Short mmCIF file of C-alpha atoms in Angstrom, two decimals:
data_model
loop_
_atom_site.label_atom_id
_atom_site.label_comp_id
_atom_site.label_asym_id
_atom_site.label_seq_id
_atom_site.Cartn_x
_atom_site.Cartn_y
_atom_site.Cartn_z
CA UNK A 1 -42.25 46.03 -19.41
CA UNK A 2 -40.46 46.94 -16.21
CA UNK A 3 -39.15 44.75 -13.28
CA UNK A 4 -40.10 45.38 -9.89
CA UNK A 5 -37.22 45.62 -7.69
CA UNK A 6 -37.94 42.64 -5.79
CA UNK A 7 -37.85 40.55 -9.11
CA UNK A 8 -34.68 41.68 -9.34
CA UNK A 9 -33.29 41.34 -6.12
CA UNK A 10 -34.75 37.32 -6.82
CA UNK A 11 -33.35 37.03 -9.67
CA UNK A 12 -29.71 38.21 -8.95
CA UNK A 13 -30.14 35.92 -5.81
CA UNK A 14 -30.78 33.03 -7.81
CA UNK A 15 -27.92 34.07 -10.27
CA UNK A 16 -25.18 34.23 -6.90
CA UNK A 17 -26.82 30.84 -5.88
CA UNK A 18 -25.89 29.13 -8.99
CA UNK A 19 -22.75 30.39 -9.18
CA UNK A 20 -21.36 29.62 -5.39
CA UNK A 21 -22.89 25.86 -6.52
CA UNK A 22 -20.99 25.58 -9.62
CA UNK A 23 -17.44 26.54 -8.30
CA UNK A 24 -16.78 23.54 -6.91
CA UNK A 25 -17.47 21.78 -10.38
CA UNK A 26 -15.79 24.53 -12.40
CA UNK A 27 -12.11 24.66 -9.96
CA UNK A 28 -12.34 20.61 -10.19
CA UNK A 29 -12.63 20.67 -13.89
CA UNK A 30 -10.16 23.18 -14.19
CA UNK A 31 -7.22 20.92 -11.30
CA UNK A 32 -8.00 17.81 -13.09
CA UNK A 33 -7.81 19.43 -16.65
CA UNK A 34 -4.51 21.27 -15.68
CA UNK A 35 -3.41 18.69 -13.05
CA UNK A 36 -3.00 21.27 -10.61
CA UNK A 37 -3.16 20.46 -7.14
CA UNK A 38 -3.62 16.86 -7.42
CA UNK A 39 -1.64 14.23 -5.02
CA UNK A 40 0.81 11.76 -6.44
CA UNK A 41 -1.44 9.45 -5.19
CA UNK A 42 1.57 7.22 -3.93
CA UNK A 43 1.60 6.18 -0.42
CA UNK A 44 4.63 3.47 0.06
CA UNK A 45 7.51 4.54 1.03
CA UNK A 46 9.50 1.33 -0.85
CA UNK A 47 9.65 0.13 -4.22
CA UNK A 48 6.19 -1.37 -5.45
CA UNK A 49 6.05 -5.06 -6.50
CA UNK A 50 9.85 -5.39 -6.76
CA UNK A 51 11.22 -7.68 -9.68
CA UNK A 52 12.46 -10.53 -7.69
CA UNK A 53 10.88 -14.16 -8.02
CA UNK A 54 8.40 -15.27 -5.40
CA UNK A 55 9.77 -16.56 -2.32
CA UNK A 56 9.34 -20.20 -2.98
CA UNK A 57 11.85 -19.43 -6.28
CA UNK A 58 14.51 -17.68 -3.82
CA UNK A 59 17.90 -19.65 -4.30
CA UNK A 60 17.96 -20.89 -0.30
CA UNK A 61 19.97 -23.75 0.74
CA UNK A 62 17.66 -26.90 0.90
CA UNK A 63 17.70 -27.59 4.48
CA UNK A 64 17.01 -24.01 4.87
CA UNK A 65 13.55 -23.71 3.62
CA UNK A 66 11.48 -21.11 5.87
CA UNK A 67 8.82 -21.66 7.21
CA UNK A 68 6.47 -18.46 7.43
CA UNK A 69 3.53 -19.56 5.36
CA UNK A 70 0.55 -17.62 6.11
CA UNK A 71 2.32 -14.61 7.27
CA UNK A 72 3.59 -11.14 5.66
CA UNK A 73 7.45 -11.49 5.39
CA UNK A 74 10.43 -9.06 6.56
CA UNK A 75 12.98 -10.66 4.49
CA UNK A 76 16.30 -8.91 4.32
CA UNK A 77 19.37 -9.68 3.24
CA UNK A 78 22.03 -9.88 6.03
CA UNK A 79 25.39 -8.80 4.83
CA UNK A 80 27.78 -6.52 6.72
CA UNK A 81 25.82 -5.13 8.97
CA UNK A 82 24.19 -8.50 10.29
CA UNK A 83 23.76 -7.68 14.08
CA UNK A 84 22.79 -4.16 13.33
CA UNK A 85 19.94 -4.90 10.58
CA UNK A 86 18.90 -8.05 12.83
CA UNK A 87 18.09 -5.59 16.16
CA UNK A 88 16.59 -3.05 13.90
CA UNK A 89 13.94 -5.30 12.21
CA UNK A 90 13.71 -7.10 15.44
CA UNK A 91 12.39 -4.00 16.88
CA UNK A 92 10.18 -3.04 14.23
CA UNK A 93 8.51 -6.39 14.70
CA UNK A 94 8.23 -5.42 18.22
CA UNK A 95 6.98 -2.18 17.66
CA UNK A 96 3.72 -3.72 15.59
CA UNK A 97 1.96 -4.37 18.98
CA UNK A 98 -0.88 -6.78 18.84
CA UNK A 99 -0.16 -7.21 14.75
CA UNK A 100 3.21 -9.01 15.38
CA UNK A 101 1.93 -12.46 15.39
CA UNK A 102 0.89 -11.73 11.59
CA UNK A 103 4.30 -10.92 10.60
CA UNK A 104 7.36 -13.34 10.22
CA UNK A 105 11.22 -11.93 10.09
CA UNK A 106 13.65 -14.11 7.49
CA UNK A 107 17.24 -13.33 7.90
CA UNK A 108 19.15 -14.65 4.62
CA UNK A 109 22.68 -14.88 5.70
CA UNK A 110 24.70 -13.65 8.00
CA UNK A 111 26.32 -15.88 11.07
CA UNK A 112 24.53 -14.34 14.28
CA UNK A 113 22.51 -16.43 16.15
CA UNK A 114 18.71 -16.03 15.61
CA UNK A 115 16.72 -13.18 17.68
CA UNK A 116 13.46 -13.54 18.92
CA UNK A 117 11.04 -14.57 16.11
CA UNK A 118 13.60 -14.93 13.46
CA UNK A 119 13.86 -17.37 10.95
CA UNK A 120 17.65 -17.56 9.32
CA UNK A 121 18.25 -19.18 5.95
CA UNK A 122 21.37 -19.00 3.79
CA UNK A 123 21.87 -18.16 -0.05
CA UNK A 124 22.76 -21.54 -1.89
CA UNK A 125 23.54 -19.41 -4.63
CA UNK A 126 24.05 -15.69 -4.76
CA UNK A 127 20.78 -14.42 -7.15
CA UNK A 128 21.71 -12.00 -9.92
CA UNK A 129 18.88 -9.79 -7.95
CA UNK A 130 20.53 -9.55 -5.01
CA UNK A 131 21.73 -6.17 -3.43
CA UNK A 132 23.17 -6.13 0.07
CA UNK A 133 21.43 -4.76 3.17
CA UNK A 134 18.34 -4.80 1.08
CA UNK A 135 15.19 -5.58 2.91
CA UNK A 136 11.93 -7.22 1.11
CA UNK A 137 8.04 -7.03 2.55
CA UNK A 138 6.54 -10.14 0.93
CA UNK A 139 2.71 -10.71 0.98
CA UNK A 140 0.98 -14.24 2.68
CA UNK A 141 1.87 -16.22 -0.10
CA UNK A 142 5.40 -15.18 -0.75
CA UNK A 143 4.44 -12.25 -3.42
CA UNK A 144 7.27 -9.12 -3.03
CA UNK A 145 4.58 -6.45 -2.53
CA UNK A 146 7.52 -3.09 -1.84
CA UNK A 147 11.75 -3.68 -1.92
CA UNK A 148 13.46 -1.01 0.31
CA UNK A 149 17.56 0.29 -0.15
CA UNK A 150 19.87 -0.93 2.27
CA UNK A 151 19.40 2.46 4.42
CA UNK A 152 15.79 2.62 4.34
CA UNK A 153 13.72 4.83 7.61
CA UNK A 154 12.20 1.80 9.81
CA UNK A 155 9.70 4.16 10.50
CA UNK A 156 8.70 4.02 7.02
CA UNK A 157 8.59 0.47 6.54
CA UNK A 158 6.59 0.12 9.85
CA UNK A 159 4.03 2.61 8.17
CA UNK A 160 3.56 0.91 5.03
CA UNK A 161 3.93 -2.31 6.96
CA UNK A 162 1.01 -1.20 9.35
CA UNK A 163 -1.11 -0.21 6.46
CA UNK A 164 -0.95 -2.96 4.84
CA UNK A 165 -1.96 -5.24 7.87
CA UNK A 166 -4.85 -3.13 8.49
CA UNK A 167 -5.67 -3.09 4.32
CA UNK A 168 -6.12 -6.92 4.85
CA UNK A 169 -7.19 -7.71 7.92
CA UNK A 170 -6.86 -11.16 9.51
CA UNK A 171 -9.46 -13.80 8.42
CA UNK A 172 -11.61 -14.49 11.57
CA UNK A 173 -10.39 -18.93 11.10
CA UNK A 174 -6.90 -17.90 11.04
CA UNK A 175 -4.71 -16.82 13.64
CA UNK A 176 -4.71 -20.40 15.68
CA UNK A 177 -8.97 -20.39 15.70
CA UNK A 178 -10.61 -23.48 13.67
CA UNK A 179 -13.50 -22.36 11.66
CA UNK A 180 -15.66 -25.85 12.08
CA UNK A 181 -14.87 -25.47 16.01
CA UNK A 182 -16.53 -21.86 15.89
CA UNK A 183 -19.69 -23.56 13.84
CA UNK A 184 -20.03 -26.40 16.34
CA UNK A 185 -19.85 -23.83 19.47
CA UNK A 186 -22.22 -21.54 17.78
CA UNK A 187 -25.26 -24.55 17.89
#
């Protein structure tokens, strides 16, 4: 029994076809298998979930309590370099745009007067945790979520910052709108 060239010629097509649609599946097997060529997968620049207590645990002075419930927190310790640290994560907050009003800057320490925005507390007690200059990004309910070294790229806390505002977007009740006012001017 003999095959006609044009069986061939069909059947090597089909043979090419199959292979050019399994290479995909055989060079993934192969990356995952060897873990060649896969990302880290890590996109914060900081430290992830820090081990420092919640902010409502922080060791502030009592008449100091802050006040930035509801917000994502820049909280940084303000050592020697108060006025420097101060204007730099003054204009990072600035540099958010329309997603400033989301974000609240606490200043632990330091004497400078407050900038723009800025809520100042002092340590009652120095925490065992504590490193100078260091900087914290705390979720809405006082959560660390990333810890960044004392000479941490603002650019790189304003992209991790920025991705995590648009990860969790902004409730459509919050941000100074009443959700039963909405309902009522909806009928």
């Amino acid at each position: 029994m003999t095959m006609t060239h044009a069986a061939r010629y069909g059947r090597l097509k089909l043979l090419a076809l199959l292979l050019f649609l399994s290479l995909p599946v055989l060079v993934a097997t192969v990356m995952a298998l060897g873990r060649v060529g896969i990302p880290e997968g890590r996109t914060a620049h900081g430290e992830l979930a820090p081990e420092i207590p919640v902010l409502a645990e922080w060791p502030l002075a009592a008449n100091m309590a802050p006040s930035v419930s509801g917000d994502w927190v820049l909280a940084f310790d303000c050592g020697r370099r108060c006025a420097e640290l101060s204007d730099q994560w003054w204009r990072l907050h600035r540099a958010l745009g329309r997603e400033a009003p989301r974000v609240s800057r606490l200043r632990v320490g330091g004497q400078a007067e407050a900038l723009p925005g800025e809520v100042v507390a002092r340590w009652a007690e120095r925490p065992s945790w504590l490193e100078p200059g260091r900087l914290w990004l705390l979720d809405p309910r006082g959560q660390p979520v990333l810890g960044y070294p004392a000479d941490v790229d603002p650019y790189a806390v304003k992209a991790d910052l920025g991705r995590l505002l648009r990860m969790n977007p902004e409730a459509p009740w919050q941000g100074g709108q009443e959700l039963a006012g909405q309902e009522l001017a909806g009928r």
